[in-house]
PDB file of C-alpha atoms in Angstrom:
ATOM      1  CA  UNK Y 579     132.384 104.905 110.621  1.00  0.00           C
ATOM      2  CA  UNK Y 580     131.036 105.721 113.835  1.00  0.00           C
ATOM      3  CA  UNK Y 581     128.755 104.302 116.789  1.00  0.00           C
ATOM      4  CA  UNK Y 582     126.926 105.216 119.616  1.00  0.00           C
ATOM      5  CA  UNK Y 583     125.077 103.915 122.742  1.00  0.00           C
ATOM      6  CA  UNK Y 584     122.344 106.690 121.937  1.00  0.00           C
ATOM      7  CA  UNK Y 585     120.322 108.036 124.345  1.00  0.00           C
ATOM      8  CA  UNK Y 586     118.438 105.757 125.731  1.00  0.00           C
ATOM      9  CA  UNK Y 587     120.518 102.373 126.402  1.00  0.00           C
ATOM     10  CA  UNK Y 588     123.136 102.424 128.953  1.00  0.00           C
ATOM     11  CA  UNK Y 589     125.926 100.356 126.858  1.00  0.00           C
ATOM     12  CA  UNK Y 590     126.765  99.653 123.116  1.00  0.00           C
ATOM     13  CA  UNK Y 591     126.233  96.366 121.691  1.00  0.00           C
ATOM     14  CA  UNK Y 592     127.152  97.451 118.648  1.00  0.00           C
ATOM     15  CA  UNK Y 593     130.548  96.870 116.516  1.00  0.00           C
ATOM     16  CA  UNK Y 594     132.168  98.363 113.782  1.00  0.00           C
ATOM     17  CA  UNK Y 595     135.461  97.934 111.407  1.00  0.00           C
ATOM     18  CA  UNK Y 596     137.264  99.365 108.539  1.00  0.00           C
ATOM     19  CA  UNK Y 597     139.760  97.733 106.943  1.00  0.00           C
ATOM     20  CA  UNK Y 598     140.619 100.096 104.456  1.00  0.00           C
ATOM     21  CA  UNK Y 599     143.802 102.015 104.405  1.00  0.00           C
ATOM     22  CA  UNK Y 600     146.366 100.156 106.513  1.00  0.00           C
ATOM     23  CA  UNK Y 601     149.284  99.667 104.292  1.00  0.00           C
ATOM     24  CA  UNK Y 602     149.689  95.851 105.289  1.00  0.00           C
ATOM     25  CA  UNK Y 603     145.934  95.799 104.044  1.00  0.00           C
ATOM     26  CA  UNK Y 604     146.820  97.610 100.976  1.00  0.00           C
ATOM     27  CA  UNK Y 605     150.200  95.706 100.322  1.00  0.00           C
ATOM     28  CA  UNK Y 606     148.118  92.219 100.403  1.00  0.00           C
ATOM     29  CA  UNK Y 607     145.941  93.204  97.266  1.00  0.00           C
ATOM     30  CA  UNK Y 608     142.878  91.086  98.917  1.00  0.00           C
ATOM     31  CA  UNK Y 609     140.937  94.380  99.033  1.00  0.00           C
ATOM     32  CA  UNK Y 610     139.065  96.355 101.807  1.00  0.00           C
ATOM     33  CA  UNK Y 611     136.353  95.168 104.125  1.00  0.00           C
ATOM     34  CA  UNK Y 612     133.926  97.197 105.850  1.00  0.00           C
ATOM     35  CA  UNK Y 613     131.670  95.235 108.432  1.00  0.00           C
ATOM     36  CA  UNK Y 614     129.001  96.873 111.035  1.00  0.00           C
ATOM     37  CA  UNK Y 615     127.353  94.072 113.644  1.00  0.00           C
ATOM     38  CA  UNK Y 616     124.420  94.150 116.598  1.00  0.00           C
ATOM     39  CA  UNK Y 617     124.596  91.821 119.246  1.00  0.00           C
ATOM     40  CA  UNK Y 618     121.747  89.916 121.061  1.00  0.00           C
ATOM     41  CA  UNK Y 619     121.401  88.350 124.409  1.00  0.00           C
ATOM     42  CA  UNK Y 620     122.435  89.711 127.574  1.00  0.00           C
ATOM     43  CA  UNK Y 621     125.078  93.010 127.028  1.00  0.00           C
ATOM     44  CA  UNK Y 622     128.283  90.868 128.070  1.00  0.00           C
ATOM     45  CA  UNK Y 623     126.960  88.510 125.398  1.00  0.00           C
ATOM     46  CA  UNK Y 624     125.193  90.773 123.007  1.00  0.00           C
ATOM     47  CA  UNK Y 625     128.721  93.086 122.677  1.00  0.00           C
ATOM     48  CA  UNK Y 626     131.160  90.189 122.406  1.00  0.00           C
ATOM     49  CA  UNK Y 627     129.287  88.270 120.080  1.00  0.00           C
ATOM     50  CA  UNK Y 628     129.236  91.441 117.899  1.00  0.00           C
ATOM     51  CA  UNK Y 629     132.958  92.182 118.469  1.00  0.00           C
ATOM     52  CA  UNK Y 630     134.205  88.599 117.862  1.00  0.00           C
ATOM     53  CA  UNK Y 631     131.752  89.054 114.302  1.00  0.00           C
ATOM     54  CA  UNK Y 632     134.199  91.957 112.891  1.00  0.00           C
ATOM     55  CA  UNK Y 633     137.549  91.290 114.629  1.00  0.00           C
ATOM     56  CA  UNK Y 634     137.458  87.681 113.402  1.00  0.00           C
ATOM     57  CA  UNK Y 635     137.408  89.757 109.911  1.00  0.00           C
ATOM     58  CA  UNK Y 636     140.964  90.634 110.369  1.00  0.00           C
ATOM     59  CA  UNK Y 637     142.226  87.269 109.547  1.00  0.00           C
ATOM     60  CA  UNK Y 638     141.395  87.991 106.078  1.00  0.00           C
ATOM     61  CA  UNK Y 639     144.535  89.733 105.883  1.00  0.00           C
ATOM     62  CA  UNK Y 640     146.675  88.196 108.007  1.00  0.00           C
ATOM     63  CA  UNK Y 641     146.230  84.350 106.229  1.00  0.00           C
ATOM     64  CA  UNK Y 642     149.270  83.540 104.215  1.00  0.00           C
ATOM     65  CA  UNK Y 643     149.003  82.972 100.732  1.00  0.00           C
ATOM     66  CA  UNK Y 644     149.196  79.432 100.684  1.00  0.00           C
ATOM     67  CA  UNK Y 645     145.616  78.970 102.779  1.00  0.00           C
ATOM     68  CA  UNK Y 646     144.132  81.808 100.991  1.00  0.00           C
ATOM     69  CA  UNK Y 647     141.164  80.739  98.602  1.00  0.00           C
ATOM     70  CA  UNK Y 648     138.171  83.079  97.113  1.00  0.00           C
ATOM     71  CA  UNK Y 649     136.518  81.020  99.604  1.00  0.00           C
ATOM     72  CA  UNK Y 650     138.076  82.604 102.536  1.00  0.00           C
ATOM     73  CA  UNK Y 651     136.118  85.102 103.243  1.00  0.00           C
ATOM     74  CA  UNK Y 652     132.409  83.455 103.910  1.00  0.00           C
ATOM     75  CA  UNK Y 653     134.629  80.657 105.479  1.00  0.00           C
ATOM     76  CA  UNK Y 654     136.229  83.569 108.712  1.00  0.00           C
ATOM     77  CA  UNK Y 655     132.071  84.069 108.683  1.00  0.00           C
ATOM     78  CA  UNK Y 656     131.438  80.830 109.331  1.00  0.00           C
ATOM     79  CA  UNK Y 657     134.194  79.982 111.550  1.00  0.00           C
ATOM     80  CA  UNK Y 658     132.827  83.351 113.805  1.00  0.00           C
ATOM     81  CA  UNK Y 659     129.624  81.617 114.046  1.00  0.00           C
ATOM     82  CA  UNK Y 660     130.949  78.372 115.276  1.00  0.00           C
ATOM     83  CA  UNK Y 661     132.559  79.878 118.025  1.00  0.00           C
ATOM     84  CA  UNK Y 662     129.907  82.451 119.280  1.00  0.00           C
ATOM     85  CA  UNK Y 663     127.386  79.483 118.840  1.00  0.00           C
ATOM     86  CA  UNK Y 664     129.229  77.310 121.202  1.00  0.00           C
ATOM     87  CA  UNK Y 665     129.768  79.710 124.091  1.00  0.00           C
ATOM     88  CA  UNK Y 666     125.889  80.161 123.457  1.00  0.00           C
ATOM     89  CA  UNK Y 667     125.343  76.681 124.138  1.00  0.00           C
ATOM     90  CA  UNK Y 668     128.244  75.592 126.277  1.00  0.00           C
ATOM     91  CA  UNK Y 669     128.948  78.589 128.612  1.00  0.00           C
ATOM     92  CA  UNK Y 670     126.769  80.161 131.610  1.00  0.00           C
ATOM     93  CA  UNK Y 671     126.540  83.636 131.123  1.00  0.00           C
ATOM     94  CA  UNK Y 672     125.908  83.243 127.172  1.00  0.00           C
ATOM     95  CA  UNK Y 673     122.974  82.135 126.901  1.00  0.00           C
ATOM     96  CA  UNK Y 674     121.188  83.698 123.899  1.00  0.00           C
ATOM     97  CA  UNK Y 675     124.554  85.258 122.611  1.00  0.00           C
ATOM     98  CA  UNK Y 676     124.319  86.127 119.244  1.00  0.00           C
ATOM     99  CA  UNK Y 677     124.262  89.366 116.811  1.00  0.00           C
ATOM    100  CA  UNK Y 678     123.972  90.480 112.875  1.00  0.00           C
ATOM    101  CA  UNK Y 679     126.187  91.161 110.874  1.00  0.00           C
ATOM    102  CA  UNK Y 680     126.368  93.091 107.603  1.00  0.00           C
ATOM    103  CA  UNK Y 681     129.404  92.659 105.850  1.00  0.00           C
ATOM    104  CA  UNK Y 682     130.779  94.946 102.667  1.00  0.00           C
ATOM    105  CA  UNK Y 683     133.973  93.448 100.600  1.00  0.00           C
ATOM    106  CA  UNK Y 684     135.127  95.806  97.612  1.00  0.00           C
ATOM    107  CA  UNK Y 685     137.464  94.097  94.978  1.00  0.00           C
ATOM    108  CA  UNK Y 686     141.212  96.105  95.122  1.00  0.00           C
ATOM    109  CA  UNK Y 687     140.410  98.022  92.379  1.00  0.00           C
ATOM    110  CA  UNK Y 688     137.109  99.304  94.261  1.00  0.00           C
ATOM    111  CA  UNK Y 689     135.071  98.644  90.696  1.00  0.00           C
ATOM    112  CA  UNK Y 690     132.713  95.868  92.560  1.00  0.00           C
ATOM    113  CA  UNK Y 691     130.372  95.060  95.809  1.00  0.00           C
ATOM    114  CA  UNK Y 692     129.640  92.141  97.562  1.00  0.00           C
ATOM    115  CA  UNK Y 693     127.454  92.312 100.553  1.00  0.00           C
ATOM    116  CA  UNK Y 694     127.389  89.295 103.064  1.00  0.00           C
ATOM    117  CA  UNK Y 695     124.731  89.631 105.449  1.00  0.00           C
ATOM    118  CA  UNK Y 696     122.556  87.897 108.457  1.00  0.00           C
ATOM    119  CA  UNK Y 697     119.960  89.517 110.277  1.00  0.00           C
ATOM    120  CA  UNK Y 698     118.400  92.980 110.622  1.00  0.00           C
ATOM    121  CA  UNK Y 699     121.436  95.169 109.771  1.00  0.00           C
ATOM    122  CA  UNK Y 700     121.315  97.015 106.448  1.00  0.00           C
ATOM    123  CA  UNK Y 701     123.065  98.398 103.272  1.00  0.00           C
ATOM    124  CA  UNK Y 702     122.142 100.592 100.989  1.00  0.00           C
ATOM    125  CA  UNK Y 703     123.150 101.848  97.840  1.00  0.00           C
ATOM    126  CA  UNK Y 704     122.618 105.703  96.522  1.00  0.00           C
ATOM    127  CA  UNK Y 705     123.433 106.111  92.681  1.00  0.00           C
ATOM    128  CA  UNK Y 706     122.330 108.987  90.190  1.00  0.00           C
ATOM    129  CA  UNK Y 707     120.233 110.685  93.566  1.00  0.00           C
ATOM    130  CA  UNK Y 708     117.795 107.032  93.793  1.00  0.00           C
ATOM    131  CA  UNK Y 709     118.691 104.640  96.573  1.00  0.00           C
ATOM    132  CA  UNK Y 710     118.570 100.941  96.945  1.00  0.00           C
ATOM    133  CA  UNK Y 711     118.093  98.618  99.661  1.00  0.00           C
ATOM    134  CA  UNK Y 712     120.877  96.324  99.306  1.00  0.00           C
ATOM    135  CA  UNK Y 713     119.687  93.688 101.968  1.00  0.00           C
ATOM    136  CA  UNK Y 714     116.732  92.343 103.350  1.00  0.00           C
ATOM    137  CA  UNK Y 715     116.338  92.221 107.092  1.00  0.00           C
ATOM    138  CA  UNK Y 716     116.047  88.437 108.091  1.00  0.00           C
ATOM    139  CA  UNK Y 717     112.949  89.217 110.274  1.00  0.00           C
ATOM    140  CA  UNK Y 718     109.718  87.543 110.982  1.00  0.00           C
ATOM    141  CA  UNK Y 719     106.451  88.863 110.663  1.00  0.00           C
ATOM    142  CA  UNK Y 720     106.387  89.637 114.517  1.00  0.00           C
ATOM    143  CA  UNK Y 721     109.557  91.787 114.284  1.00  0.00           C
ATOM    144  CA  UNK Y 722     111.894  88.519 115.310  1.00  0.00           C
ATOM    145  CA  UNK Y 723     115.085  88.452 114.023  1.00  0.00           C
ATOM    146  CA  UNK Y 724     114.911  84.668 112.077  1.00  0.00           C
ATOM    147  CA  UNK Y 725     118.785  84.831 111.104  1.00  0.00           C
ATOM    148  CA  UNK Y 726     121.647  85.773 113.276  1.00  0.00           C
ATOM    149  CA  UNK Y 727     125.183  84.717 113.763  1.00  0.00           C
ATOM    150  CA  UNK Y 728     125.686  82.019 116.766  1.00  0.00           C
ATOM    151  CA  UNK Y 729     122.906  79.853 115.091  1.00  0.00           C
ATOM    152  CA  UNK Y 730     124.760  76.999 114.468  1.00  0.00           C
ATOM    153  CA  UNK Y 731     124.253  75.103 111.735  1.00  0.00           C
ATOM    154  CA  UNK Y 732     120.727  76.691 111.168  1.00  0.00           C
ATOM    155  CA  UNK Y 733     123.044  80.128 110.324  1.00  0.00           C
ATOM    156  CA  UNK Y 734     122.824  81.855 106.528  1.00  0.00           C
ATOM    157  CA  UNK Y 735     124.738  84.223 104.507  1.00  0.00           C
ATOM    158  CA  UNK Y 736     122.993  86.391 101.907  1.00  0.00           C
ATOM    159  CA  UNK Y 737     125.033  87.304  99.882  1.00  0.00           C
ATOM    160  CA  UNK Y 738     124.687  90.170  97.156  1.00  0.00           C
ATOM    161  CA  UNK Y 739     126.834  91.691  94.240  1.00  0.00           C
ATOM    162  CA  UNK Y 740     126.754  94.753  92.094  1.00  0.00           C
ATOM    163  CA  UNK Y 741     129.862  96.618  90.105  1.00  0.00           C
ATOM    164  CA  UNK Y 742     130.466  99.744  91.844  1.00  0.00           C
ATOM    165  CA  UNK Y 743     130.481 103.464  89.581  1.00  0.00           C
ATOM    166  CA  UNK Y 744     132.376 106.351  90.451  1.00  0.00           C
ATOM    167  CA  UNK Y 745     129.771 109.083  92.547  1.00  0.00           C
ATOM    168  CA  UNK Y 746     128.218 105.478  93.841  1.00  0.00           C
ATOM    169  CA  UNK Y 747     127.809 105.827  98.083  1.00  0.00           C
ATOM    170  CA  UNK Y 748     126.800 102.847 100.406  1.00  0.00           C
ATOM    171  CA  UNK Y 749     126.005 102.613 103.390  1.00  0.00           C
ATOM    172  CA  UNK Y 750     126.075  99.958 106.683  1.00  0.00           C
ATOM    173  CA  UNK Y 751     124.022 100.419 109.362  1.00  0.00           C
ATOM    174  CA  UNK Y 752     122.749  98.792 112.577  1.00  0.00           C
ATOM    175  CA  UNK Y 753     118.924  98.790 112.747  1.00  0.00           C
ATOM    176  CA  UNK Y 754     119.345 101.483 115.316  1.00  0.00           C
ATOM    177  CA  UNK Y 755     119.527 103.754 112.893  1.00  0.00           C
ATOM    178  CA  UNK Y 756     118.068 102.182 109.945  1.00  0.00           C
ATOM    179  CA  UNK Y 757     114.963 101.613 111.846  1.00  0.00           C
ATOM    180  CA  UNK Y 758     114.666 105.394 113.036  1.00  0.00           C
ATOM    181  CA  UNK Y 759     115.223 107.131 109.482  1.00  0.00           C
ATOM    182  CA  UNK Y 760     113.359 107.269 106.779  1.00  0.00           C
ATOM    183  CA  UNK Y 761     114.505 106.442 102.975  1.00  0.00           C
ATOM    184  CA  UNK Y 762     114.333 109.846 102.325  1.00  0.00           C
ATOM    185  CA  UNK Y 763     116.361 111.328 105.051  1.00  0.00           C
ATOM    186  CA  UNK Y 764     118.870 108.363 104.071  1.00  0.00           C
ATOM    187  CA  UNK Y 765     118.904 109.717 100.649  1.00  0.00           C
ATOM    188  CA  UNK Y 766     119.543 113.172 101.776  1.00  0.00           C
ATOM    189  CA  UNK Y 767     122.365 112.431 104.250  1.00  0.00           C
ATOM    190  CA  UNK Y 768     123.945 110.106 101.900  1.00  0.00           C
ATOM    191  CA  UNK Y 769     123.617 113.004  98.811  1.00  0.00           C
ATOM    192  CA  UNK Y 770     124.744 116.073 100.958  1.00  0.00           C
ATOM    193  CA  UNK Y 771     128.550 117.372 100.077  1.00  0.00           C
ATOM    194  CA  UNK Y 772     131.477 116.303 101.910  1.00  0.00           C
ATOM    195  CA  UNK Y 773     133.290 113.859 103.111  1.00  0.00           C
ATOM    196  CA  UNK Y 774     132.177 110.158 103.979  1.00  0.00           C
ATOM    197  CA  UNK Y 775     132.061 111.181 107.505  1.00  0.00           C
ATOM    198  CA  UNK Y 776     130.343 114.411 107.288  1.00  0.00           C
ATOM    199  CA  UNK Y 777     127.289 112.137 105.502  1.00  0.00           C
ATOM    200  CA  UNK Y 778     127.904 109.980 108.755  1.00  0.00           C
ATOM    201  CA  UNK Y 779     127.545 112.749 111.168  1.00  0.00           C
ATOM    202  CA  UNK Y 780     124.114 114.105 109.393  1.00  0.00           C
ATOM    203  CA  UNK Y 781     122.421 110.911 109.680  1.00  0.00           C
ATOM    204  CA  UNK Y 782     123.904 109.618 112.866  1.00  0.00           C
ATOM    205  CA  UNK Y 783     122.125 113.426 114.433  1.00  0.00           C
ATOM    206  CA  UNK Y 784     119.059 112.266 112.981  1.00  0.00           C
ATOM    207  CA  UNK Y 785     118.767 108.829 114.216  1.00  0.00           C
ATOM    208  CA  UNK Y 786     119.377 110.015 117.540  1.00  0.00           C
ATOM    209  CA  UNK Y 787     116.970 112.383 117.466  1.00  0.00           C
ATOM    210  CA  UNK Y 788     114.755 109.421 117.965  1.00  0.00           C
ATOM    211  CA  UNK Y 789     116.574 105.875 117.814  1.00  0.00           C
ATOM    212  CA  UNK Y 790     116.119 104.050 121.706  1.00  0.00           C
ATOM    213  CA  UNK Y 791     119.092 101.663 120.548  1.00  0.00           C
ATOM    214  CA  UNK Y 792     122.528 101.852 119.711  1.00  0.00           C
ATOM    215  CA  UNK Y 793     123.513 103.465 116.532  1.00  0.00           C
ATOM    216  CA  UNK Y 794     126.008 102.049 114.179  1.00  0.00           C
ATOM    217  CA  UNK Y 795     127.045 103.158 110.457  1.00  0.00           C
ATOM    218  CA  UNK Y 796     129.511 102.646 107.951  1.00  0.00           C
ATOM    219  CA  UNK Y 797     129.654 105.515 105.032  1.00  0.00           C
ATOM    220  CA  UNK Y 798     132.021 104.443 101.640  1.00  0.00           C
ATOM    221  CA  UNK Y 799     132.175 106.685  98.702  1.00  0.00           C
ATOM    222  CA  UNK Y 800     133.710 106.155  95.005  1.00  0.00           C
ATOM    223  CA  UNK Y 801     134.920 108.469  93.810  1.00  0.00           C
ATOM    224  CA  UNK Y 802     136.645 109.279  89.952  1.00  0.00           C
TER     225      UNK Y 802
END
């Protein structure tokens, strides 16, 4: 994972977390979360909004057994959005707060996806050299994001799930890069040899080459 202010905006209002290889993670057998989000409203807003989105993630992990459900997961989604929409509504300074927030949960035995998503950030899937858009940006015909965390009760989850294959690689992105590279030069970043972080790297120097936003990805590879 990786993220950048780019090279045009001052500030990131992007966030990004792995939680992948911790061995309290590992130990729990809930399996691994991956999560990239973009806030909205005014930077202080825009970036906490985002941060709360992924940190709130964590909880996931730390719930004891006994309040743990299948369930759990959408639920720490939901509860995110409560919060970030009241200081939206209830708190000077937060006005507009809000961000996306594209979500990737892989079972412990990494055999199977599911994507939880709201708003404009993306996932893709690259299998056998083709890739798939996962999600579908929750914009409006004038380029408005329609769906967004801090929505209150107005807020959605799509939610999408595929078995995973060994040479399978996905990727999460803010739209500062999806919106910058092409399909093709996703494909070829996601395809090239090397680790998940070298693919990362390649398409992170593309985006930037002419992305005016913040740049955010997530790269997760299956291997045998």
């Amino acid at each position: 994972g990786a993220s950048t202010e780019g090279k045009v905006r001052k500030t990131n209002e992007d966030a990004f977390r792995i939680y992948f290889d911790e061995p309290a993670i590992i130990s729990k057998g809930r399996g691994f979360l991956f999560a990239v989000a973009d806030g909205i409203g005014s930077y202080r807003a825009g970036a906490q909004a985002a941060w709360m989105a992924v940190d709130q993630l964590a909880l996931y992990f730390r719930m004891p057994d006994s309040q743990f459900s299948e369930s759990t997961l959408q639920e720490l989604v939901f509860r995110a959005n409560e919060v970030i929409t009241n200081l939206r509504t209830q708190q000077k300074g937060y006005y507009g707060m809000g961000c996306t927030l594209t979500l990737l949960y892989v079972d412990p035995e990494f055999t199977r996806a599911h994507v939880l998503q709201a708003g404009d950030s993306m996932a893709y899937l690259v299998r056998e050299g083709r890739i798939a858009t996962v999600t579908t940006p929750h914009v409006s015909s004038e380029s408005e994001l329609t769906n967004h965390m801090g929505l209150g009760e107005q807020f959605k989850l799509e939610k999408v799930g595929f078995p995973l294959l060994p040479g399978d690689s996905l990727l999460l992105c803010s739209d500062g890069l999806s919106g910058f590279v092409t399909e093709d030069d996703l494909l070829e970043g996601l395809t090239v040899s090397g680790s998940p972080q070298h693919c990362l790297d390649h398409l992170m120097v593309k985006a930037l080459e002419s992305s005016d936003d913040n740049v955010t990805g997530i790269v997760v590879k299956v291997d045998d």
